[in-house]
Amino acid sequence: MPYHEFKCSTCIPERKQHAVIKGPGEDLTSALPAGYLSTIPGTISERGCAYCGAKHVIGTPMKDVIHLSHGPIGCTYDTWQTKRYISDNDNFQLKYTFASDMKEKHVVFGAEKLLKSNILEAFKAFPNIKRMTIYQTCASALIGDDLNAIAQEVMDEMPEVDIFVCNSPGFAGPSQSGGHHKINIAWINQKVGTFEPKITGDYVINYVGEYNIQGDQEVMCDFFKRMGIQVLSTFTGNGSYDDLRGMHKAQLNVLECARSAEYICNELRVRYGIPRLDIDGFGFEPLANSLRKVGLFFGIEDRAEAIIAEETARWKPELDWYKERLKGKKVCLWPGGSKLWHWAHVIHDEMGLDVVSVYTKFGHQGDMEKGISRCEEGALAIDDPNELEGLEAMYMLKPDIILTGKRPGEVAKKIRVPYLNAHAYHNGPWKGWEGWVRFARDIYNAINSPIHKLTLLDISKDEIDTGKTFETQTMISDAVLSEEVRTAPGLRQFTGQFDGLKALRGKTYPEFESKTAGAA
Ligand code: SF4
């Protein structure tokens, strides 16, 4: 039986269905961890709620918008310090947090008046922003405040503003994933088709399920623009509210994160006939294949191939330098829903790491199926782990590094397991060829940091050898390498930029001849 029972959870027998070990030749489809179910009473989940999934994951990366939560201030916890979905308008959406700050008296007497005064006050404070999203929370949902009616009232009084309402309270699903679905459907129901965008090229896409963590969206849009493709909108990282109202005019939906945004792609196909193409911006080969697919769709494969050849030649020697030094290192891949299968095989194939565990807090069984099929035999797959299970897994698996979020990451640090923040990256972007090498560099630096040796010292009693000279990551990693590998010709460490986004934001692109030119 492949199910794994954590010692710390024997008192919660239902938890056993949520963890499996990938055995040799096992039929995965009959032994997937149970997923996307309500958290079992007695286990302390680290999941976000459905409001969090709608607001903090999908809604807030929209950049030119006041994002207002109608509820207690505590619901807005996940803001700048946990998410880094930056934007090219000076990060307006990250700098300010708006909430109606409901109190007990509002629960008793209603909070619609409070909401309206908050909306007006926010527009007054930021007169250049004319777009707003309002998010329902548990408190405002339970008392039955009519957010849509209030929004309409304000829009009638202020015709220059436009407001989107997302009714996805915390309890509207087992996890944040329920909120992803709700906001996808709410956006297409309320806003798509209400704005006519300007079409400037022959090839027009929506880039969907990309949240511009540390600039990922801007890196990917650079490739599309180099191919002569117009990115009409991005759902939603660095995305503009009005561009997203015009999603119906694209020829193709290019989907990055299927777990959070396939719903809107599927609806755009049903309602507007726009096809969906799934891509992957992480890793040399998945990214190359993604650009090839997009190129093939439009009949511009040659443009994709030119980018692939240029970028691979530039960055492969650097990726291989890290691969030689990361080979056989054990990683627990504990990020969100889709990264576990976007990354599981490619960090093994292209960086040499062995994936010894995958977990997801909000993924569905389909995510687990893809993730498990791509990780190593013997790997432990866990759905919605609690903190004690995470600790037990780390003691059992002894990983060299963990790729996860802030909360489990801080626990890992306490037991001296290096961690990288896979949700908000420490030094992104990690997409694109350069980004993938930057990611390898970050993994390498985390594993080989000299700080780990210092953390083993007890300064109150241990002898400190002050005669020792400074130690670098390379001295630590290369001590166990052969001369041949250490001096392999052509390989080199990361030479990319610390902040490449400035250059991207000011970049101009070549004009391609229009395929309709001279057709008349
Ligand atoms: S579960 Fe409800 S109260 Fe808690 S953060 Fe989510 S919306 Fe707010």
XYZ file of C-alpha atoms and ligand atoms in Angstrom:
528
model
C 0.000 0.000 0.000
C 1.653 3.279 -1.045
C -0.212 5.510 1.426
C 2.064 7.067 4.000
C 1.025 7.620 7.600
C 2.806 10.386 9.478
C 3.618 9.506 13.098
C 2.445 12.949 14.169
C -0.952 12.384 12.529
C -1.902 8.903 13.739
C -4.589 10.581 15.851
C -6.158 11.937 12.620
C -6.553 8.693 10.605
C -8.171 10.496 7.635
C -4.841 12.200 6.958
C -3.431 8.883 5.727
C -5.329 9.294 2.451
C -3.447 12.550 1.791
C 0.114 11.240 1.408
C 1.608 8.586 -0.860
C 5.095 7.344 -1.621
C 5.877 6.770 -5.279
C 6.980 3.145 -5.475
C 8.629 1.411 -8.428
C 6.176 0.689 -11.212
C 3.134 1.650 -9.164
C -0.154 2.548 -10.784
C -0.395 6.193 -9.760
C -3.990 6.662 -10.791
C -5.191 4.313 -8.034
C -2.983 5.851 -5.360
C -3.143 9.608 -5.650
C -3.295 11.610 -2.430
C -6.831 12.851 -1.801
C -6.921 16.512 -2.839
C -9.081 19.637 -2.930
C -11.157 18.486 0.038
C -12.109 20.447 3.122
C -9.373 20.406 5.715
C -9.913 17.664 8.303
C -10.854 18.997 11.755
C -7.862 18.617 14.069
C -5.200 19.281 11.475
C -3.860 22.822 11.210
C -3.844 23.689 7.530
C -1.539 26.282 6.017
C -3.913 26.918 3.138
C -5.277 30.255 2.038
C -9.057 30.717 1.937
C -11.235 31.245 -1.135
C -11.155 35.045 -0.638
C -7.353 34.870 -0.506
C -7.291 32.876 -3.744
C -9.525 35.380 -5.494
C -8.043 38.579 -4.130
C -4.419 38.018 -3.249
C -3.546 35.527 -5.971
C -5.566 36.583 -8.995
C -7.188 39.983 -8.500
C -4.487 42.118 -6.930
C -1.766 41.675 -9.580
C -3.954 43.933 -11.789
C -1.955 47.112 -11.664
C -4.105 50.188 -12.289
C -6.797 49.377 -9.784
C -7.834 50.140 -6.207
C -8.330 46.720 -4.618
C -10.761 47.057 -1.735
C -11.639 44.245 0.679
C -15.056 44.561 2.282
C -14.407 42.987 5.657
C -12.241 43.084 8.764
C -8.742 44.420 8.260
C -7.223 41.053 9.219
C -8.389 39.488 5.948
C -5.878 41.644 4.057
C -2.890 39.977 5.735
C -1.331 38.648 2.503
C 0.054 41.815 0.951
C 3.464 43.201 0.006
C 5.400 41.125 2.475
C 4.195 37.807 1.094
C 3.548 38.499 -2.580
C 5.841 40.190 -5.069
C 3.708 40.647 -8.178
C 5.368 43.816 -9.318
C 4.194 46.134 -12.078
C 5.544 48.734 -14.453
C 3.390 51.515 -12.923
C 5.562 51.811 -9.820
C 3.796 48.921 -8.065
C 0.644 50.883 -7.226
C -1.331 47.702 -6.510
C 1.246 46.547 -3.987
C 1.911 49.795 -2.196
C -1.555 50.350 -0.812
C -3.971 48.047 0.971
C -7.619 49.072 1.140
C -10.202 47.548 3.467
C -13.538 48.745 4.811
C -12.387 47.571 8.255
C -15.695 46.089 9.413
C -16.267 45.895 13.150
C -18.815 44.079 15.350
C -21.329 46.937 15.077
C -21.335 46.538 11.270
C -22.050 42.834 11.615
C -25.106 43.772 13.696
C -26.344 46.811 11.734
C -24.949 46.181 8.241
C -21.939 47.645 6.447
C -23.264 48.855 3.075
C -23.065 52.531 4.066
C -19.551 51.953 5.333
C -18.595 50.325 2.039
C -19.960 53.176 -0.041
C -18.159 55.820 1.984
C -14.942 53.788 1.682
C -15.275 53.546 -2.093
C -15.789 57.302 -2.425
C -12.954 58.062 -0.035
C -10.539 55.779 -1.934
C -11.362 57.338 -5.327
C -10.945 60.783 -3.770
C -7.566 59.886 -2.309
C -6.314 58.547 -5.659
C -7.973 60.757 -8.294
C -5.887 59.304 -11.137
C -7.188 55.780 -10.551
C -10.621 55.189 -12.056
C -10.905 51.445 -11.656
C -11.713 49.407 -8.568
C -12.244 45.802 -7.541
C -14.219 44.983 -4.399
C -13.772 41.659 -2.654
C -16.342 40.036 -0.397
C -15.080 38.345 2.782
C -16.719 35.924 5.235
C -18.084 38.723 7.417
C -19.692 40.770 4.633
C -21.069 37.613 2.979
C -22.627 36.297 6.187
C -24.532 39.509 6.873
C -25.706 39.676 3.247
C -24.317 43.049 2.175
C -25.128 43.639 -1.506
C -21.767 44.637 -2.954
C -23.010 44.672 -6.535
C -25.788 47.140 -5.704
C -23.390 49.511 -3.950
C -20.912 49.302 -6.832
C -23.670 50.084 -9.333
C -24.847 53.023 -7.231
C -21.346 54.512 -7.284
C -20.925 53.900 -11.023
C -24.245 55.671 -11.649
C -23.051 58.657 -9.625
C -19.520 58.624 -11.094
C -19.725 57.580 -14.764
C -15.957 57.908 -15.209
C -15.252 54.981 -12.856
C -15.669 51.259 -13.365
C -15.975 48.719 -10.542
C -15.671 44.932 -10.512
C -17.193 42.912 -7.672
C -15.869 39.525 -6.636
C -18.192 37.550 -4.381
C -15.813 34.891 -3.099
C -15.884 34.800 0.707
C -13.353 32.686 2.584
C -15.757 29.803 3.055
C -16.646 29.523 -0.667
C -14.474 26.464 -1.251
C -12.068 24.092 0.496
C -9.046 26.276 -0.287
C -7.843 29.278 -2.255
C -8.468 27.256 -5.404
C -12.223 27.817 -4.985
C -11.540 31.556 -5.177
C -9.497 31.177 -8.362
C -12.521 29.638 -10.032
C -14.943 32.247 -8.710
C -12.956 35.277 -9.843
C -12.275 33.753 -13.285
C -15.983 33.314 -13.880
C -16.950 36.640 -12.284
C -14.516 38.527 -14.524
C -15.797 36.997 -17.748
C -19.422 37.432 -16.673
C -19.073 41.054 -15.632
C -16.244 42.604 -17.616
C -15.059 40.764 -20.719
C -16.622 42.332 -23.798
C -17.240 45.737 -22.188
C -14.218 47.435 -23.772
C -12.983 47.423 -27.369
C -9.185 47.245 -27.417
C -6.941 48.519 -30.196
C -5.526 45.718 -32.335
C -2.100 46.690 -33.632
C -0.704 43.475 -35.126
C -1.431 40.315 -37.085
C -0.956 37.980 -34.133
C -2.838 38.727 -30.940
C -2.827 36.761 -27.683
C -4.051 36.924 -24.133
C -1.336 35.722 -21.766
C -3.270 33.937 -19.021
C -2.335 32.588 -15.577
C 0.842 34.642 -15.173
C 1.225 36.930 -12.146
C 4.509 38.744 -12.809
C 6.295 37.467 -9.742
C 9.500 39.525 -9.699
C 9.084 40.272 -13.416
C 8.293 36.845 -14.951
C 5.507 38.319 -17.105
C 7.753 41.025 -18.481
C 10.408 38.469 -19.453
C 7.860 36.320 -21.279
C 6.222 39.297 -23.013
C 9.667 40.231 -24.328
C 9.804 36.908 -26.210
C 6.297 37.384 -27.596
C 7.086 40.916 -28.735
C 10.314 39.724 -30.371
C 8.124 37.318 -32.345
C 5.901 40.197 -33.468
C 2.974 39.122 -31.276
C 0.652 41.648 -29.624
C -0.050 40.748 -25.995
C -3.538 42.161 -25.661
C -3.850 41.454 -21.950
C -2.235 39.504 -19.163
C -4.508 37.756 -16.717
C -3.471 39.266 -14.378
C 0.194 40.010 -13.535
C 1.144 43.549 -14.579
C -2.254 43.513 -16.316
C -4.397 46.544 -16.949
C -8.101 46.507 -15.994
C -9.312 47.828 -19.348
C -7.048 45.526 -21.372
C -8.609 42.611 -19.506
C -12.086 43.847 -20.425
C -10.994 43.416 -24.047
C -9.865 39.772 -23.783
C -12.556 38.701 -26.265
C -10.596 40.209 -29.159
C -7.545 37.908 -28.949
C -6.895 35.113 -31.445
C -5.294 32.781 -28.910
C -5.190 32.300 -25.150
C -1.686 31.322 -24.073
C -2.138 29.658 -20.694
C 0.690 29.449 -18.176
C -0.933 28.338 -14.899
C -3.738 25.897 -15.640
C -4.638 25.450 -11.965
C -5.542 29.082 -11.381
C -6.764 30.317 -14.743
C -7.863 27.555 -17.098
C -11.460 28.427 -16.203
C -11.415 31.768 -18.003
C -9.618 30.207 -20.981
C -12.292 27.539 -21.245
C -15.054 30.137 -21.044
C -13.363 32.326 -23.675
C -13.318 29.274 -25.936
C -16.997 28.508 -25.355
C -18.267 32.084 -25.555
C -15.911 33.651 -28.111
C -14.312 30.673 -29.892
C -10.773 31.603 -28.811
C -8.533 28.489 -28.640
C -6.322 27.701 -25.651
C -2.668 26.730 -25.809
C -0.874 25.610 -22.631
C 2.737 26.700 -22.241
C 5.525 26.638 -19.657
C 8.029 29.443 -19.154
C 10.299 27.557 -16.730
C 13.288 25.595 -18.037
C 15.158 25.731 -21.330
C 13.358 22.890 -23.078
C 9.784 23.557 -21.877
C 10.176 27.243 -22.771
C 11.650 26.469 -26.198
C 8.802 24.056 -26.908
C 6.297 26.663 -25.724
C 7.566 29.343 -28.091
C 7.638 26.750 -30.895
C 3.975 25.909 -30.241
C 2.944 29.570 -30.295
C 5.027 30.113 -33.440
C 3.447 27.071 -35.071
C -0.052 28.335 -34.278
C 0.586 31.590 -36.132
C 2.901 30.184 -38.829
C 5.934 32.112 -37.534
C 8.059 29.210 -36.287
C 11.196 30.788 -37.746
C 10.881 33.729 -35.336
C 10.595 31.342 -32.395
C 13.573 29.280 -33.570
C 15.754 32.392 -33.874
C 15.054 33.337 -30.245
C 15.594 29.766 -29.015
C 18.962 29.492 -30.781
C 20.177 32.873 -29.523
C 19.093 32.394 -25.913
C 20.290 28.789 -25.640
C 23.747 29.651 -26.965
C 23.991 32.549 -24.506
C 22.836 30.766 -21.349
C 23.513 26.999 -21.693
C 27.182 27.179 -20.556
C 26.008 28.875 -17.355
C 23.190 26.434 -16.654
C 25.629 23.541 -17.113
C 28.096 25.080 -14.646
C 25.399 24.867 -11.963
C 24.176 21.447 -13.094
C 27.641 19.991 -12.470
C 27.493 21.313 -8.925
C 23.855 20.476 -8.136
C 23.842 16.897 -9.431
C 22.259 14.485 -6.958
C 21.197 17.165 -4.471
C 17.839 16.355 -2.907
C 14.997 18.852 -3.170
C 11.555 18.994 -1.595
C 9.356 20.673 -4.152
C 6.687 22.243 -2.016
C 5.353 25.231 -3.967
C 1.790 26.027 -5.049
C -0.528 24.126 -7.351
C 1.098 24.112 -10.763
C 4.800 24.675 -10.068
C 5.140 21.162 -8.714
C 4.526 19.761 -12.180
C 6.069 22.662 -14.088
C 9.315 22.098 -12.198
C 9.435 18.417 -11.138
C 11.048 16.915 -14.226
C 12.912 19.923 -15.519
C 14.916 20.720 -12.397
C 16.035 17.084 -12.536
C 16.845 17.044 -16.253
C 18.380 20.512 -16.533
C 19.854 21.136 -13.059
C 20.549 17.575 -11.884
C 18.466 17.816 -8.675
C 16.515 14.793 -7.390
C 12.933 15.590 -6.371
C 12.332 13.599 -3.165
C 8.966 15.110 -2.296
C 6.162 17.126 -3.838
C 3.357 18.792 -1.948
C 0.530 21.138 -2.592
C -1.753 23.055 -0.277
C -4.512 23.733 -2.746
C -3.805 21.653 -5.865
C -6.280 19.108 -7.163
C -5.620 15.433 -7.841
C -4.821 16.258 -11.476
C -1.915 18.451 -10.286
C -0.658 15.644 -8.071
C -0.927 13.120 -10.891
C 1.249 15.282 -13.134
C 3.687 16.130 -10.328
C 4.132 12.566 -9.097
C 4.610 11.204 -12.595
C 7.486 13.627 -13.087
C 9.386 13.172 -9.810
C 11.781 10.424 -8.713
C 10.741 6.974 -7.474
C 10.442 6.892 -3.716
C 9.272 10.510 -3.605
C 6.732 11.466 -0.954
C 3.654 13.322 -2.230
C 1.568 15.204 0.347
C -1.714 17.078 0.044
C -2.425 19.976 2.442
C 0.282 19.061 4.979
C 0.229 20.507 8.448
C 3.350 21.981 10.017
C 4.222 18.861 12.025
C 3.954 16.650 8.932
C 6.234 19.016 7.058
C 8.787 18.786 9.851
C 8.541 14.995 10.017
C 9.002 14.777 6.233
C 12.110 16.962 6.384
C 13.666 14.850 9.157
C 12.862 11.685 7.182
C 13.989 12.854 3.732
C 16.929 15.065 4.739
C 16.656 17.334 1.693
C 19.480 19.648 0.665
C 16.971 22.391 -0.101
C 13.254 23.169 0.009
C 11.411 25.251 -2.554
C 8.288 26.480 -0.818
C 6.393 29.444 0.607
C 7.168 31.767 3.453
C 5.459 29.917 6.296
C 6.923 26.397 5.798
C 10.176 28.027 4.692
C 10.693 29.700 8.044
C 10.149 26.343 9.771
C 12.727 24.732 7.465
C 15.301 27.367 8.366
C 14.873 26.539 12.050
C 16.057 22.990 11.417
C 18.860 24.223 9.143
C 17.360 23.212 5.823
C 17.978 25.937 3.240
C 14.847 27.215 1.567
C 13.976 29.399 -1.377
C 10.694 31.255 -1.531
C 9.022 29.637 -4.520
C 5.968 31.872 -4.285
C 7.617 35.265 -4.247
C 11.227 34.464 -5.194
C 14.156 36.015 -3.403
C 15.926 37.158 -6.577
C 13.651 36.641 -9.609
C 12.586 36.646 -12.353
C 13.049 32.897 -12.815
C 11.262 32.566 -16.166
C 13.109 32.808 -19.451
C 16.559 31.399 -20.193
C 18.355 33.959 -18.048
C 15.780 33.523 -15.295
C 16.223 29.768 -15.248
C 19.988 30.165 -14.759
C 19.291 32.766 -12.067
C 17.093 30.175 -10.341
C 19.907 27.571 -10.570
C 22.274 30.181 -9.144
C 19.905 30.854 -6.247
C 19.543 27.132 -5.476
C 23.312 26.697 -5.628
C 23.939 29.702 -3.381
C 21.368 28.543 -0.851
C 22.772 25.005 -0.603
C 26.403 26.056 -0.457
C 26.107 29.130 1.724
C 28.893 29.236 4.347
C 26.260 30.380 6.827
C 25.126 26.785 7.347
C 28.421 25.885 9.045
C 28.137 28.876 11.338
C 24.625 27.902 12.385
C 26.030 24.650 13.793
C 28.155 26.608 16.271
C 26.976 27.390 19.781
C 28.732 30.687 20.432
C 28.160 30.327 24.188
C 30.467 27.298 24.437
C 31.972 26.183 21.116
C 35.527 27.028 20.180
C 35.504 29.503 17.275
C 38.437 29.068 14.915
C 39.327 32.691 14.183
C 42.363 31.673 12.126
C 40.141 30.412 9.321
C 39.978 32.513 6.196
C 36.864 33.547 4.380
C 35.009 30.715 2.649
C 32.939 31.089 -0.522
C 30.204 28.966 -2.092
C 32.589 27.851 -4.838
C 35.216 26.713 -2.330
C 32.556 24.576 -0.633
C 30.980 23.111 -3.782
C 34.182 22.528 -5.741
C 36.013 20.760 -2.920
C 34.252 17.522 -3.880
C 34.496 17.922 -7.677
C 37.054 16.341 -9.970
C 39.659 18.545 -11.633
C 38.056 17.762 -14.989
C 34.665 19.140 -13.894
C 36.101 22.110 -12.009
C 37.983 23.295 -15.065
C 35.513 22.193 -17.752
C 36.081 24.531 -20.696
C 33.338 26.938 -21.648
C 31.274 26.598 -18.449
C 30.851 29.677 -16.305
C 28.845 31.102 -13.422
C 25.806 33.370 -13.885
C 26.675 36.584 -15.688
C 23.148 37.981 -15.983
C 21.933 41.274 -14.645
C 20.724 41.949 -11.138
C 17.837 44.010 -12.509
C 17.136 43.294 -16.159
C 13.641 44.751 -16.035
C 14.739 48.364 -16.481
C 16.187 47.488 -19.877
C 13.078 45.507 -20.857
C 10.737 48.350 -19.949
C 12.589 50.786 -22.193
C 13.089 48.365 -25.079
C 11.908 48.903 -28.665
C 11.045 45.993 -30.957
C 11.580 45.358 -34.663
C 8.653 45.983 -36.975
C 7.622 42.911 -38.947
C 5.928 43.334 -42.296
C 2.197 42.889 -41.897
C 0.864 39.739 -43.536
C -2.027 41.795 -44.917
C 0.301 44.440 -46.440
C -0.216 44.664 -50.189
C -3.057 42.150 -50.069
C -5.592 44.601 -51.497
S -11.417 32.837 5.907
Fe -12.865 34.579 5.894
S -12.287 35.790 7.692
Fe -10.534 34.432 7.240
S -9.195 35.668 5.869
Fe -10.573 34.451 4.565
S -12.274 35.873 4.142
Fe -11.206 36.684 5.936
